[in-house]
Short mmCIF file of C-alpha atoms and ligand atoms in Angstrom, two decimals:
data_model
loop_
_atom_site.label_atom_id
_atom_site.label_comp_id
_atom_site.label_asym_id
_atom_site.label_seq_id
_atom_site.Cartn_x
_atom_site.Cartn_y
_atom_site.Cartn_z
CA MET L 1 26.72 -25.48 -10.36
CA LYS L 2 28.09 -23.78 -7.26
CA GLN L 3 25.57 -21.17 -6.12
CA GLU L 4 28.31 -18.76 -4.99
CA SER L 5 29.44 -18.35 -8.59
CA MET L 6 26.01 -18.06 -10.24
CA THR L 7 25.29 -14.98 -12.37
CA ALA L 8 22.13 -12.87 -12.18
CA THR L 9 20.76 -14.62 -15.29
CA GLU L 10 21.41 -18.03 -13.78
CA TRP L 11 19.68 -17.07 -10.53
CA MET L 12 16.62 -15.89 -12.46
CA ALA L 13 16.44 -19.11 -14.47
CA PHE L 14 16.83 -21.15 -11.25
CA GLU L 15 13.91 -19.30 -9.61
CA ASP L 16 11.71 -19.64 -12.71
CA GLU L 17 12.18 -23.43 -12.66
CA THR L 18 9.92 -23.82 -9.61
CA GLN L 19 8.00 -20.55 -9.14
CA LEU L 20 4.42 -20.27 -10.41
CA ALA L 21 4.67 -18.21 -13.58
CA THR L 22 2.32 -15.42 -12.54
CA TYR L 23 4.68 -12.45 -12.25
CA ARG L 24 6.58 -10.51 -14.86
CA LYS L 25 9.56 -9.80 -12.63
CA TRP L 26 12.18 -7.16 -13.16
CA PRO L 27 15.48 -8.79 -14.13
CA ILE L 28 17.27 -7.94 -10.89
CA PRO L 29 17.83 -10.65 -8.27
CA LEU L 30 18.15 -8.68 -5.03
CA VAL L 31 20.20 -9.69 -2.02
CA LYS L 32 20.58 -6.60 0.16
CA ALA L 33 19.02 -3.26 0.97
CA SER L 34 19.46 -0.26 3.19
CA GLY L 35 17.46 2.99 3.33
CA ALA L 36 16.30 3.91 -0.16
CA MET L 37 18.86 1.64 -1.86
CA VAL L 38 18.68 -2.02 -2.88
CA GLU L 39 21.51 -4.19 -4.21
CA ASP L 40 21.52 -7.13 -6.64
CA VAL L 41 23.65 -10.28 -6.73
CA ASP L 42 26.29 -8.53 -8.84
CA GLY L 43 26.61 -5.64 -6.37
CA ASN L 44 24.64 -3.15 -8.51
CA GLN L 45 22.82 -0.57 -6.40
CA TYR L 46 19.39 0.83 -7.29
CA LEU L 47 17.51 3.84 -5.94
CA ASP L 48 14.16 2.34 -4.97
CA LEU L 49 11.39 4.84 -5.71
CA TYR L 50 9.01 1.88 -6.02
CA GLY L 51 9.65 1.52 -2.30
CA GLY L 52 9.73 -2.28 -2.13
CA HIS L 53 6.15 -2.37 -3.51
CA CYS L 54 5.07 0.43 -1.16
CA VAL L 55 6.34 -1.48 1.88
CA ALA L 56 9.58 0.34 2.68
CA PHE L 57 8.17 3.65 3.97
CA LEU L 58 10.83 3.62 6.73
CA GLY L 59 13.48 2.71 4.19
CA HIS L 60 14.67 -0.85 3.72
CA ASN L 61 16.08 -2.78 6.66
CA HIS L 62 15.57 -0.06 9.20
CA PRO L 63 18.07 -0.94 11.96
CA GLU L 64 15.48 -0.52 14.73
CA VAL L 65 13.08 -2.96 13.06
CA VAL L 66 15.88 -5.42 12.35
CA LYS L 67 17.07 -5.20 15.97
CA ALA L 68 13.54 -5.66 17.32
CA ILE L 69 12.82 -8.78 15.28
CA LYS L 70 16.22 -10.30 16.06
CA THR L 71 15.62 -9.83 19.79
CA GLN L 72 12.06 -11.13 19.51
CA ALA L 73 13.23 -14.18 17.54
CA ASP L 74 15.62 -15.05 20.35
CA ASP L 75 12.90 -14.69 23.00
CA LEU L 76 9.70 -16.05 21.45
CA LEU L 77 9.27 -16.42 17.71
CA PHE L 78 5.61 -17.29 17.65
CA TYR L 79 2.52 -18.05 19.59
CA SER L 80 -1.02 -17.44 18.38
CA ASN L 81 -3.90 -15.44 19.86
CA ALA L 82 -4.56 -18.40 22.14
CA VAL L 83 -2.31 -16.53 24.56
CA TYR L 84 -1.64 -12.97 25.69
CA ALA L 85 1.72 -11.42 24.83
CA PRO L 86 3.23 -8.13 26.02
CA VAL L 87 4.64 -7.43 22.57
CA ARG L 88 1.16 -7.69 21.03
CA ALA L 89 -0.29 -5.46 23.72
CA ARG L 90 2.36 -2.82 22.97
CA ALA L 91 1.89 -2.96 19.19
CA SER L 92 -1.89 -2.84 19.48
CA ALA L 93 -1.82 0.11 21.88
CA ARG L 94 0.48 1.99 19.53
CA VAL L 95 -1.82 1.46 16.52
CA ALA L 96 -4.88 2.48 18.57
CA ARG L 97 -3.18 5.60 19.93
CA LEU L 98 -2.15 6.77 16.45
CA SER L 99 -5.56 6.01 14.88
CA PRO L 100 -8.44 8.50 14.62
CA GLU L 101 -10.30 9.27 17.83
CA GLY L 102 -12.91 6.66 18.67
CA MET L 103 -11.10 3.93 16.70
CA ASN L 104 -9.53 2.08 19.59
CA THR L 105 -9.81 -1.56 18.54
CA VAL L 106 -7.30 -3.43 16.41
CA PHE L 107 -7.34 -6.88 14.78
CA PHE L 108 -4.03 -8.07 13.31
CA VAL L 109 -3.94 -10.31 10.27
CA ASN L 110 -1.33 -11.02 7.61
CA SER L 111 -1.98 -9.20 4.34
CA GLY L 112 -3.93 -6.32 2.88
CA ALA L 113 -6.44 -8.60 1.19
CA GLU L 114 -7.07 -10.49 4.42
CA ALA L 115 -7.67 -7.28 6.38
CA ASN L 116 -10.21 -6.20 3.76
CA GLU L 117 -11.91 -9.61 3.92
CA VAL L 118 -12.32 -9.26 7.65
CA ALA L 119 -13.71 -5.73 7.31
CA LEU L 120 -16.29 -6.89 4.76
CA LYS L 121 -17.29 -9.82 6.99
CA VAL L 122 -17.68 -7.56 10.02
CA ALA L 123 -19.93 -5.20 8.04
CA ARG L 124 -21.98 -8.08 6.68
CA LYS L 125 -22.66 -9.56 10.11
CA ALA L 126 -23.30 -6.19 11.78
CA THR L 127 -25.79 -4.99 9.17
CA GLY L 128 -27.35 -8.32 8.24
CA ARG L 129 -26.92 -7.38 4.57
CA ALA L 130 -24.80 -9.01 1.88
CA SER L 131 -24.26 -6.38 -0.78
CA VAL L 132 -21.26 -4.08 -0.98
CA VAL L 133 -20.55 -0.87 -2.82
CA ALA L 134 -16.98 -0.54 -4.07
CA VAL L 135 -15.51 2.17 -6.25
CA GLU L 136 -14.50 2.21 -9.90
CA GLY L 137 -10.71 2.04 -10.16
CA ASP L 138 -10.15 0.54 -6.69
CA PHE L 139 -7.80 -2.36 -5.91
CA HIS L 140 -8.49 -4.32 -2.73
CA GLY L 141 -6.60 -7.59 -3.15
CA ARG L 142 -6.73 -11.05 -4.72
CA THR L 143 -8.65 -13.22 -2.25
CA MET L 144 -12.27 -13.83 -3.23
CA GLY L 145 -14.01 -11.14 -1.16
CA SER L 146 -11.36 -8.47 -1.70
CA LEU L 147 -11.18 -9.42 -5.35
CA SER L 148 -14.91 -9.00 -5.84
CA THR L 149 -14.55 -5.35 -4.80
CA THR L 150 -11.53 -4.77 -7.05
CA TRP L 151 -12.49 -2.81 -10.15
CA ALA L 152 -10.19 -3.94 -12.99
CA LYS L 153 -11.84 -6.74 -14.94
CA LYS L 154 -8.51 -8.43 -15.64
CA TYR L 155 -8.29 -9.38 -11.94
CA ARG L 156 -11.97 -10.44 -11.54
CA ASP L 157 -12.47 -12.36 -14.80
CA GLY L 158 -13.38 -15.95 -14.08
CA TYR L 159 -14.17 -15.36 -10.41
CA GLU L 160 -17.29 -13.17 -10.73
CA LYS L 161 -19.51 -15.44 -8.68
CA ALA L 162 -17.24 -15.26 -5.66
CA PHE L 163 -19.19 -12.98 -3.38
CA GLY L 164 -22.49 -11.22 -2.66
CA PRO L 165 -23.63 -8.47 -5.01
CA VAL L 166 -21.07 -5.71 -5.52
CA THR L 167 -22.03 -2.41 -7.17
CA PHE L 168 -19.32 0.00 -8.27
CA ALA L 169 -19.78 3.71 -7.63
CA PRO L 170 -17.83 6.40 -9.48
CA PHE L 171 -14.67 7.83 -7.92
CA ALA L 172 -14.54 11.56 -7.14
CA ASP L 173 -18.17 12.18 -8.12
CA ALA L 174 -19.94 12.85 -4.82
CA GLU L 175 -23.50 13.05 -6.09
CA ALA L 176 -23.33 9.98 -8.31
CA ALA L 177 -21.61 7.89 -5.62
CA ALA L 178 -24.15 8.91 -2.98
CA ARG L 179 -26.96 7.93 -5.36
CA VAL L 180 -25.45 4.46 -5.89
CA ILE L 181 -25.12 3.97 -2.12
CA ARG L 182 -28.69 5.09 -1.40
CA ASP L 183 -30.04 2.76 -4.11
CA ALA L 184 -27.95 -0.25 -3.11
CA ARG L 185 -28.35 0.07 0.70
CA PRO L 186 -25.23 -2.09 1.11
CA SER L 187 -23.59 -3.59 4.16
CA ALA L 188 -20.49 -1.55 3.42
CA VAL L 189 -18.84 0.93 1.13
CA ILE L 190 -15.18 0.12 0.62
CA ILE L 191 -12.84 2.62 -0.95
CA GLU L 192 -9.15 3.06 -1.60
CA PRO L 193 -9.03 6.77 -0.73
CA ILE L 194 -6.03 7.37 -2.98
CA GLN L 195 -6.32 4.97 -5.90
CA SER L 196 -2.78 3.70 -6.25
CA MET L 197 -3.02 1.25 -9.14
CA GLY L 198 -5.48 3.72 -10.62
CA GLY L 199 -2.52 6.11 -10.97
CA MET L 200 -2.62 7.77 -7.51
CA ARG L 201 -5.97 9.40 -8.19
CA THR L 202 -7.30 11.61 -5.42
CA ALA L 203 -10.73 13.03 -4.67
CA ASP L 204 -11.65 16.14 -2.72
CA ARG L 205 -12.85 16.10 0.87
CA ALA L 206 -16.45 16.77 -0.20
CA TYR L 207 -16.51 13.40 -1.96
CA PHE L 208 -15.53 11.54 1.21
CA GLU L 209 -18.02 13.58 3.23
CA ALA L 210 -20.74 12.57 0.76
CA LEU L 211 -19.77 8.89 1.17
CA ARG L 212 -19.86 9.29 4.96
CA ALA L 213 -23.30 10.95 4.85
CA ALA L 214 -24.77 8.39 2.44
CA CYS L 215 -23.45 5.52 4.59
CA ASP L 216 -25.00 7.09 7.68
CA ASP L 217 -28.32 7.55 5.86
CA VAL L 218 -28.64 3.89 4.84
CA GLY L 219 -26.86 2.32 7.84
CA ALA L 220 -23.86 1.07 5.81
CA MET L 221 -20.31 0.88 7.13
CA LEU L 222 -17.64 2.99 5.50
CA ILE L 223 -14.34 1.15 5.06
CA PHE L 224 -11.14 2.95 4.05
CA ASP L 225 -8.60 0.60 2.49
CA GLU L 226 -5.45 2.34 3.71
CA VAL L 227 -3.18 -0.56 2.81
CA GLN L 228 -1.00 1.94 0.94
CA THR L 229 -1.99 5.32 2.39
CA GLY L 230 -1.64 4.26 6.02
CA VAL L 231 1.28 4.47 8.44
CA GLY L 232 2.08 8.10 7.69
CA ARG L 233 2.57 8.23 3.94
CA THR L 234 0.25 11.19 3.42
CA GLY L 235 1.32 13.27 6.43
CA SER L 236 -0.89 11.62 9.08
CA PHE L 237 -1.06 8.08 10.42
CA SER L 238 -4.16 7.51 8.26
CA TYR L 239 -5.46 9.33 5.21
CA ALA L 240 -8.74 9.60 7.14
CA GLN L 241 -6.91 11.97 9.50
CA THR L 242 -5.31 13.84 6.59
CA ILE L 243 -8.72 14.64 5.08
CA GLY L 244 -10.69 14.74 8.35
CA VAL L 245 -13.36 12.20 7.36
CA ILE L 246 -13.53 9.22 9.67
CA PRO L 247 -14.77 5.84 8.41
CA ASP L 248 -16.08 2.92 10.50
CA MET L 249 -13.11 0.70 9.71
CA ILE L 250 -9.62 1.22 8.31
CA THR L 251 -7.34 -1.46 6.93
CA MET L 252 -3.56 -1.07 6.85
CA ALA L 253 -0.75 -3.31 5.62
CA LYS L 254 2.34 -2.64 3.43
CA SER L 255 4.52 -0.37 5.62
CA LEU L 256 2.95 -1.40 8.93
CA GLY L 257 5.66 -3.91 9.87
CA GLY L 258 8.57 -2.00 8.33
CA GLY L 259 9.03 -4.89 5.86
CA VAL L 260 7.67 -7.77 7.92
CA PRO L 261 4.32 -9.12 6.64
CA VAL L 262 1.47 -7.91 8.83
CA SER L 263 -1.82 -6.07 8.42
CA ALA L 264 -4.41 -4.58 10.71
CA LEU L 265 -8.09 -3.85 10.78
CA ILE L 266 -8.82 -0.80 12.94
CA LEU L 267 -12.41 -0.50 14.12
CA LYS L 268 -14.60 2.19 15.61
CA ASP L 269 -15.61 1.26 19.13
CA ASP L 270 -19.29 0.67 18.28
CA VAL L 271 -18.37 -1.48 15.28
CA ALA L 272 -15.94 -3.50 17.40
CA ALA L 273 -18.78 -4.14 19.85
CA THR L 274 -20.72 -6.02 17.13
CA VAL L 275 -18.05 -8.74 16.89
CA GLY L 276 -18.52 -11.69 19.22
CA TYR L 277 -16.12 -14.37 20.45
CA GLY L 278 -15.01 -16.79 17.77
CA GLU L 279 -16.38 -14.77 14.85
CA GLN L 280 -12.93 -13.87 13.52
CA GLY L 281 -9.70 -15.74 13.84
CA THR L 282 -6.23 -16.27 12.44
CA THR L 283 -3.26 -18.42 13.39
CA PHE L 284 -0.42 -16.15 12.37
CA GLY L 285 -2.08 -12.73 12.72
CA GLY L 286 -0.73 -10.99 15.82
CA GLY L 287 2.28 -13.33 16.03
CA MET L 288 5.21 -12.12 18.08
CA LEU L 289 7.67 -11.48 15.26
CA ALA L 290 5.15 -9.33 13.38
CA MET L 291 4.16 -7.53 16.58
CA ALA L 292 7.77 -6.68 17.41
CA ALA L 293 8.09 -5.30 13.89
CA VAL L 294 4.92 -3.16 14.18
CA ASP L 295 5.95 -1.83 17.58
CA ALA L 296 9.41 -0.87 16.31
CA ALA L 297 8.23 0.46 12.94
CA LEU L 298 5.61 2.77 14.44
CA ARG L 299 8.08 4.00 17.04
CA VAL L 300 10.44 4.90 14.19
CA VAL L 301 7.64 6.65 12.24
CA GLU L 302 7.03 8.88 15.25
CA GLU L 303 10.63 9.40 16.43
CA GLU L 304 11.97 10.14 12.96
CA LYS L 305 8.94 12.27 12.06
CA LEU L 306 8.47 10.27 8.88
CA SER L 307 5.00 11.71 8.16
CA GLU L 308 6.52 15.18 7.99
CA ARG L 309 9.40 13.89 5.90
CA ALA L 310 6.90 12.28 3.52
CA LEU L 311 5.52 15.74 2.79
CA LYS L 312 9.04 17.05 2.12
CA VAL L 313 9.65 14.21 -0.34
CA TRP L 314 6.37 15.21 -2.02
CA ASP L 315 7.47 18.86 -2.24
CA ALA L 316 10.78 17.89 -3.84
CA LEU L 317 9.03 15.64 -6.37
CA VAL L 318 6.44 18.33 -7.13
CA GLU L 319 9.21 20.85 -7.80
CA GLY L 320 10.91 18.50 -10.28
CA CYS L 321 7.60 17.74 -12.03
CA GLU L 322 6.65 21.40 -12.29
CA GLN L 323 10.05 22.34 -13.72
CA ARG L 324 9.37 19.84 -16.50
CA GLY L 325 5.70 20.61 -17.01
CA LEU L 326 4.69 17.12 -15.86
CA ARG L 327 1.24 16.63 -14.33
CA TYR L 328 1.17 14.75 -11.04
CA GLN L 329 -1.31 13.55 -8.44
CA GLY L 330 -1.33 11.80 -5.06
CA ALA L 331 -0.07 12.92 -1.66
CA GLY L 332 3.07 12.51 0.45
CA CYS L 333 5.07 9.43 -0.49
CA LEU L 334 2.52 8.36 -3.12
CA MET L 335 2.83 10.11 -6.46
CA GLY L 336 1.49 9.41 -9.94
CA ILE L 337 3.22 11.27 -12.78
CA ASP L 338 1.35 11.62 -16.05
CA PHE L 339 3.67 11.55 -19.06
CA ASP L 340 1.02 11.81 -21.80
CA GLN L 341 2.75 8.79 -23.36
CA PRO L 342 3.23 5.16 -22.28
CA VAL L 343 5.55 4.94 -19.29
CA ALA L 344 6.63 1.30 -19.74
CA PRO L 345 9.73 2.17 -21.84
CA ILE L 346 10.60 5.03 -19.48
CA ILE L 347 10.51 2.65 -16.51
CA VAL L 348 12.79 0.18 -18.32
CA GLU L 349 15.26 2.92 -19.23
CA LEU L 350 15.24 4.34 -15.70
CA ARG L 351 16.15 0.89 -14.43
CA LYS L 352 19.22 1.02 -16.66
CA HIS L 353 20.06 4.22 -14.75
CA HIS L 354 19.61 2.15 -11.56
CA ILE L 355 16.33 3.74 -10.52
CA LEU L 356 13.22 1.67 -9.74
CA THR L 357 9.78 3.09 -10.51
CA GLY L 358 6.40 1.49 -11.24
CA GLY L 359 3.52 1.59 -13.69
CA SER L 360 -0.21 1.73 -13.03
CA ALA L 361 -3.51 0.75 -14.61
CA ASN L 362 -3.22 3.96 -16.62
CA PRO L 363 -0.45 3.23 -19.16
CA ASN L 364 0.63 6.89 -19.12
CA ILE L 365 1.02 7.19 -15.37
CA MET L 366 4.18 6.25 -13.50
CA ARG L 367 3.84 5.44 -9.81
CA LEU L 368 6.34 6.45 -7.16
CA MET L 369 5.98 5.07 -3.63
CA PRO L 370 9.31 6.17 -2.18
CA PRO L 371 10.58 5.68 1.33
CA ALA L 372 10.25 8.81 3.47
CA VAL L 373 14.03 8.73 3.95
CA VAL L 374 14.69 9.59 0.30
CA THR L 375 16.96 12.62 0.23
CA ARG L 376 16.77 15.76 -1.87
CA GLU L 377 19.90 14.55 -3.72
CA GLN L 378 18.20 11.25 -4.54
CA VAL L 379 15.14 13.07 -5.89
CA ASP L 380 17.48 15.22 -8.03
CA GLN L 381 19.23 12.03 -9.17
CA PHE L 382 15.83 10.68 -10.32
CA PHE L 383 15.03 13.79 -12.35
CA THR L 384 18.52 13.94 -13.89
CA ALA L 385 18.12 10.32 -14.98
CA LEU L 386 14.60 11.03 -16.21
CA ASP L 387 15.85 13.93 -18.36
CA ALA L 388 18.49 11.68 -19.89
CA VAL L 389 15.94 8.91 -20.52
CA MET L 390 13.43 11.27 -22.11
CA SER L 391 16.00 12.75 -24.48
CA THR L 392 17.20 9.26 -25.47
CA LEU L 393 13.63 8.13 -26.13
CA GLU L 394 12.95 11.29 -28.15
CA GLU L 395 16.07 10.63 -30.26
CA VAL L 396 14.96 7.04 -30.88
CA SER L 397 11.45 8.09 -31.93
CA ALA L 398 12.68 11.07 -34.05
C1 PLP P 401 -4.90 -0.55 -1.77
C2 PLP P 401 -4.59 -2.01 -1.65
N1 PLP P 401 -5.44 -2.82 -1.00
C3 PLP P 401 -5.19 -4.12 -0.84
C4 PLP P 401 -4.06 -4.71 -1.35
C5 PLP P 401 -3.80 -6.16 -1.15
O1 PLP P 401 -2.77 -6.31 -0.25
P1 PLP P 401 -1.96 -7.70 -0.17
O2 PLP P 401 -1.22 -7.84 -1.46
O3 PLP P 401 -1.07 -7.53 1.02
O4 PLP P 401 -2.98 -8.75 0.01
C6 PLP P 401 -3.14 -3.91 -2.05
C7 PLP P 401 -1.92 -4.51 -2.62
O5 PLP P 401 -1.20 -3.95 -3.39
C8 PLP P 401 -3.41 -2.53 -2.20
O6 PLP P 401 -2.56 -1.73 -2.85
#
């Protein structure tokens, strides 16, 4: 069959023939995107409040990122950390400048899970201890180390022996978490400071202060997994800066390259000093294409004041939720909406209205991870569609 004339259904079947069957994909084969909109093979446009899996904070295909990677591809597509490269120097300096004070060292890798792996390894070597405290409800990735600190059993089942002892502390309970840390005396405490898959759960500042104090007491490193919260989504470059509690290491991925795969571990200066030559390494991490993307993406975040815009998107979403009596949680361009009923059918119906949203580990909580460039009109469009969906679902169940 000629590919030019294939339908959406045919494209999906073609992909399924050779792809590992591990995803339940939405039935929309995408070919294009711009800003908050994505387009499928049939030319249908969707408002993407799922934000390209939390990657498209700048909006999809930001022209500055696209221009930067095109130029970089012409000049030098790739060379590893065997060499210096001005584009890496620029990207690294930008990340360090935006990061909390005293966190001036950056290590680029390729994915969120990999950045977390490196953080856990650094803590293990620096402290000479193997155990880790993670937090109930956290998600840190699918590689063995990151996976062992991920809470949901469905991800860990079958791989439990992967890593040194991991103890889970409660989320948002300062006293109980501090007790777990003091008992375990771990190498590190890793936490997703807004639990995204957990439904965008937040904790108050006192909780993070208690983690910081307990880590200091027992000589453990505090790691913030800011794979989702980083790059300005909550109003500051890192959530650490939003809440004013500074960890020893921060990991970022998702939006960092404006859509190009890249992640970073950001280290406090004294932690960075514990890492010797040859102890960490990666072929592709810090490659030129990714570095050009990071440099351009972070320039856009600053120039277009996307952190401030993220807070405006939040305000618009809050208004819509409050008008409808819906409970919500999160911060900036990360919102969980609690519907008091399963959200799966609502998500499917919204897709029929050409709006993409996501679920979470809590079946009643819908996750929104919108680009910061979402407009007021697009937020209104979401709520208008939601009203229509809710009344249809009520009619069906009546
Ligand atoms: C908070 C958090 N940490 C880590 C990861 C893993 O990132 P990656 O899929 O890039 O390995 C994710 C992915 O969704 C995440 O949300």
